[in-house]
Amino acid sequence: MAETLETLAKRVNQLEKVVAEMTLQLSEFVDASKPADPKNHKTMDKQYETQIIQKMREHLGIADIELMPLEELRKSMARHGIRAEDNEFSRAIIEEREK
């Protein structure tokens, strides 16, 4: 099935909307999971966090996909000329980390 540029643009727009919604949901999850006492940051239940992430992966249909280690992902992106700084969502994450 040959797709036109217009069809692909629509699909990318739809994908961006879904990613934006997920980003919002993730930020709400992160905010809710912050401990009341910032000095005691280890209070978050790791099992609960793992369950939430697994449910999210199932919802996205990627529960059975083996995740790549972060360092390997970064190397792969660099080989293909992909820079995180060029992506709007990655820039937002980088900005949040710098706060």
PDB file of C-alpha atoms in Angstrom:
ATOM      1  CA  MET A   1       0.000   0.000   0.000  1.00  0.00           C
ATOM      2  CA  ALA A   2       1.577   3.202  -1.158  1.00  0.00           C
ATOM      3  CA  GLU A   3       0.938   6.068   1.182  1.00  0.00           C
ATOM      4  CA  THR A   4       0.955   9.660   0.118  1.00  0.00           C
ATOM      5  CA  LEU A   5       2.880  12.330   1.900  1.00  0.00           C
ATOM      6  CA  GLU A   6      -0.420  13.756   3.127  1.00  0.00           C
ATOM      7  CA  THR A   7      -1.422  10.426   4.680  1.00  0.00           C
ATOM      8  CA  LEU A   8       1.942  10.108   6.369  1.00  0.00           C
ATOM      9  CA  ALA A   9       1.676  13.674   7.685  1.00  0.00           C
ATOM     10  CA  LYS A  10      -1.728  12.869   9.194  1.00  0.00           C
ATOM     11  CA  ARG A  11      -0.328   9.748  10.834  1.00  0.00           C
ATOM     12  CA  VAL A  12       2.628  11.686  12.255  1.00  0.00           C
ATOM     13  CA  ASN A  13       0.262  14.356  13.624  1.00  0.00           C
ATOM     14  CA  GLN A  14      -1.845  11.668  15.266  1.00  0.00           C
ATOM     15  CA  LEU A  15       1.268  10.086  16.731  1.00  0.00           C
ATOM     16  CA  GLU A  16       2.435  13.452  18.089  1.00  0.00           C
ATOM     17  CA  LYS A  17      -0.917  13.932  19.820  1.00  0.00           C
ATOM     18  CA  VAL A  18      -0.666  10.502  21.452  1.00  0.00           C
ATOM     19  CA  VAL A  19       2.904  11.186  22.571  1.00  0.00           C
ATOM     20  CA  ALA A  20       1.845  14.554  23.998  1.00  0.00           C
ATOM     21  CA  GLU A  21      -0.956  12.864  25.962  1.00  0.00           C
ATOM     22  CA  MET A  22       1.469  10.236  27.259  1.00  0.00           C
ATOM     23  CA  THR A  23       3.968  12.917  28.212  1.00  0.00           C
ATOM     24  CA  LEU A  24       1.284  14.650  30.235  1.00  0.00           C
ATOM     25  CA  GLN A  25       0.250  11.399  31.906  1.00  0.00           C
ATOM     26  CA  LEU A  26       3.860  10.541  32.676  1.00  0.00           C
ATOM     27  CA  SER A  27       4.519  13.969  34.160  1.00  0.00           C
ATOM     28  CA  GLU A  28       1.445  13.552  36.368  1.00  0.00           C
ATOM     29  CA  PHE A  29       2.727  10.112  37.409  1.00  0.00           C
ATOM     30  CA  VAL A  30       6.154  11.539  38.215  1.00  0.00           C
ATOM     31  CA  ASP A  31       4.641  14.401  40.215  1.00  0.00           C
ATOM     32  CA  ALA A  32       2.405  12.003  42.152  1.00  0.00           C
ATOM     33  CA  SER A  33       5.298   9.661  42.883  1.00  0.00           C
ATOM     34  CA  LYS A  34       7.552  12.308  44.400  1.00  0.00           C
ATOM     35  CA  PRO A  35       7.932  11.716  48.116  1.00  0.00           C
ATOM     36  CA  ALA A  36       6.701  14.360  50.527  1.00  0.00           C
ATOM     37  CA  ASP A  37      10.181  14.463  52.021  1.00  0.00           C
ATOM     38  CA  PRO A  38      12.640  15.152  49.166  1.00  0.00           C
ATOM     39  CA  LYS A  39      15.529  14.005  51.361  1.00  0.00           C
ATOM     40  CA  ASN A  40      14.013  10.524  51.469  1.00  0.00           C
ATOM     41  CA  HIS A  41      13.767   9.857  47.714  1.00  0.00           C
ATOM     42  CA  LYS A  42      13.935   6.072  48.097  1.00  0.00           C
ATOM     43  CA  THR A  43      10.418   5.808  49.516  1.00  0.00           C
ATOM     44  CA  MET A  44       8.827   5.041  46.158  1.00  0.00           C
ATOM     45  CA  ASP A  45       7.761   1.440  45.878  1.00  0.00           C
ATOM     46  CA  LYS A  46       9.843  -0.034  43.037  1.00  0.00           C
ATOM     47  CA  GLN A  47       7.363  -2.880  42.507  1.00  0.00           C
ATOM     48  CA  TYR A  48       4.550  -0.388  42.002  1.00  0.00           C
ATOM     49  CA  GLU A  49       6.678   1.591  39.554  1.00  0.00           C
ATOM     50  CA  THR A  50       7.471  -1.594  37.603  1.00  0.00           C
ATOM     51  CA  GLN A  51       3.770  -2.516  37.462  1.00  0.00           C
ATOM     52  CA  ILE A  52       2.798   0.919  36.144  1.00  0.00           C
ATOM     53  CA  ILE A  53       5.473   0.809  33.458  1.00  0.00           C
ATOM     54  CA  GLN A  54       4.435  -2.715  32.430  1.00  0.00           C
ATOM     55  CA  LYS A  55       0.776  -1.645  32.158  1.00  0.00           C
ATOM     56  CA  MET A  56       1.816   1.328  30.041  1.00  0.00           C
ATOM     57  CA  ARG A  57       3.882  -0.942  27.759  1.00  0.00           C
ATOM     58  CA  GLU A  58       0.908  -3.318  27.423  1.00  0.00           C
ATOM     59  CA  HIS A  59      -1.371  -0.407  26.559  1.00  0.00           C
ATOM     60  CA  LEU A  60       1.062   0.672  23.842  1.00  0.00           C
ATOM     61  CA  GLY A  61       1.325  -2.887  22.530  1.00  0.00           C
ATOM     62  CA  ILE A  62       5.053  -3.135  23.237  1.00  0.00           C
ATOM     63  CA  ALA A  63       5.028  -5.366  26.311  1.00  0.00           C
ATOM     64  CA  ASP A  64       6.780  -8.225  24.476  1.00  0.00           C
ATOM     65  CA  ILE A  65       9.468  -6.094  22.873  1.00  0.00           C
ATOM     66  CA  GLU A  66      12.914  -6.414  24.427  1.00  0.00           C
ATOM     67  CA  LEU A  67      14.110  -3.013  25.589  1.00  0.00           C
ATOM     68  CA  MET A  68      17.524  -1.811  24.495  1.00  0.00           C
ATOM     69  CA  PRO A  69      19.936  -0.514  27.138  1.00  0.00           C
ATOM     70  CA  LEU A  70      20.039   3.282  27.153  1.00  0.00           C
ATOM     71  CA  GLU A  71      23.714   3.503  26.200  1.00  0.00           C
ATOM     72  CA  GLU A  72      23.147   1.196  23.219  1.00  0.00           C
ATOM     73  CA  LEU A  73      20.148   3.283  22.146  1.00  0.00           C
ATOM     74  CA  ARG A  74      22.202   6.471  22.282  1.00  0.00           C
ATOM     75  CA  LYS A  75      24.957   4.895  20.167  1.00  0.00           C
ATOM     76  CA  SER A  76      22.404   3.688  17.621  1.00  0.00           C
ATOM     77  CA  MET A  77      20.821   7.139  17.424  1.00  0.00           C
ATOM     78  CA  ALA A  78      24.236   8.733  16.925  1.00  0.00           C
ATOM     79  CA  ARG A  79      25.066   6.294  14.101  1.00  0.00           C
ATOM     80  CA  HIS A  80      21.868   7.314  12.324  1.00  0.00           C
ATOM     81  CA  GLY A  81      22.407  11.040  12.880  1.00  0.00           C
ATOM     82  CA  ILE A  82      19.513  11.385  15.331  1.00  0.00           C
ATOM     83  CA  ARG A  83      20.066  14.007  18.010  1.00  0.00           C
ATOM     84  CA  ALA A  84      17.814  14.132  21.071  1.00  0.00           C
ATOM     85  CA  GLU A  85      18.161  17.919  21.130  1.00  0.00           C
ATOM     86  CA  ASP A  86      16.317  18.103  17.781  1.00  0.00           C
ATOM     87  CA  ASN A  87      13.185  16.481  19.230  1.00  0.00           C
ATOM     88  CA  GLU A  88      10.662  18.714  21.026  1.00  0.00           C
ATOM     89  CA  PHE A  89       9.855  16.128  23.702  1.00  0.00           C
ATOM     90  CA  SER A  90      13.495  15.295  24.340  1.00  0.00           C
ATOM     91  CA  ARG A  91      14.270  19.006  24.726  1.00  0.00           C
ATOM     92  CA  ALA A  92      11.506  19.261  27.324  1.00  0.00           C
ATOM     93  CA  ILE A  93      12.969  16.314  29.243  1.00  0.00           C
ATOM     94  CA  ILE A  94      16.446  17.830  29.066  1.00  0.00           C
ATOM     95  CA  GLU A  95      15.116  21.171  30.329  1.00  0.00           C
ATOM     96  CA  GLU A  96      13.366  19.445  33.253  1.00  0.00           C
ATOM     97  CA  ARG A  97      16.549  17.605  34.207  1.00  0.00           C
ATOM     98  CA  GLU A  98      18.468  20.890  34.276  1.00  0.00           C
ATOM     99  CA  LYS A  99      16.060  22.466  36.785  1.00  0.00           C
TER     100      LYS A  99
END
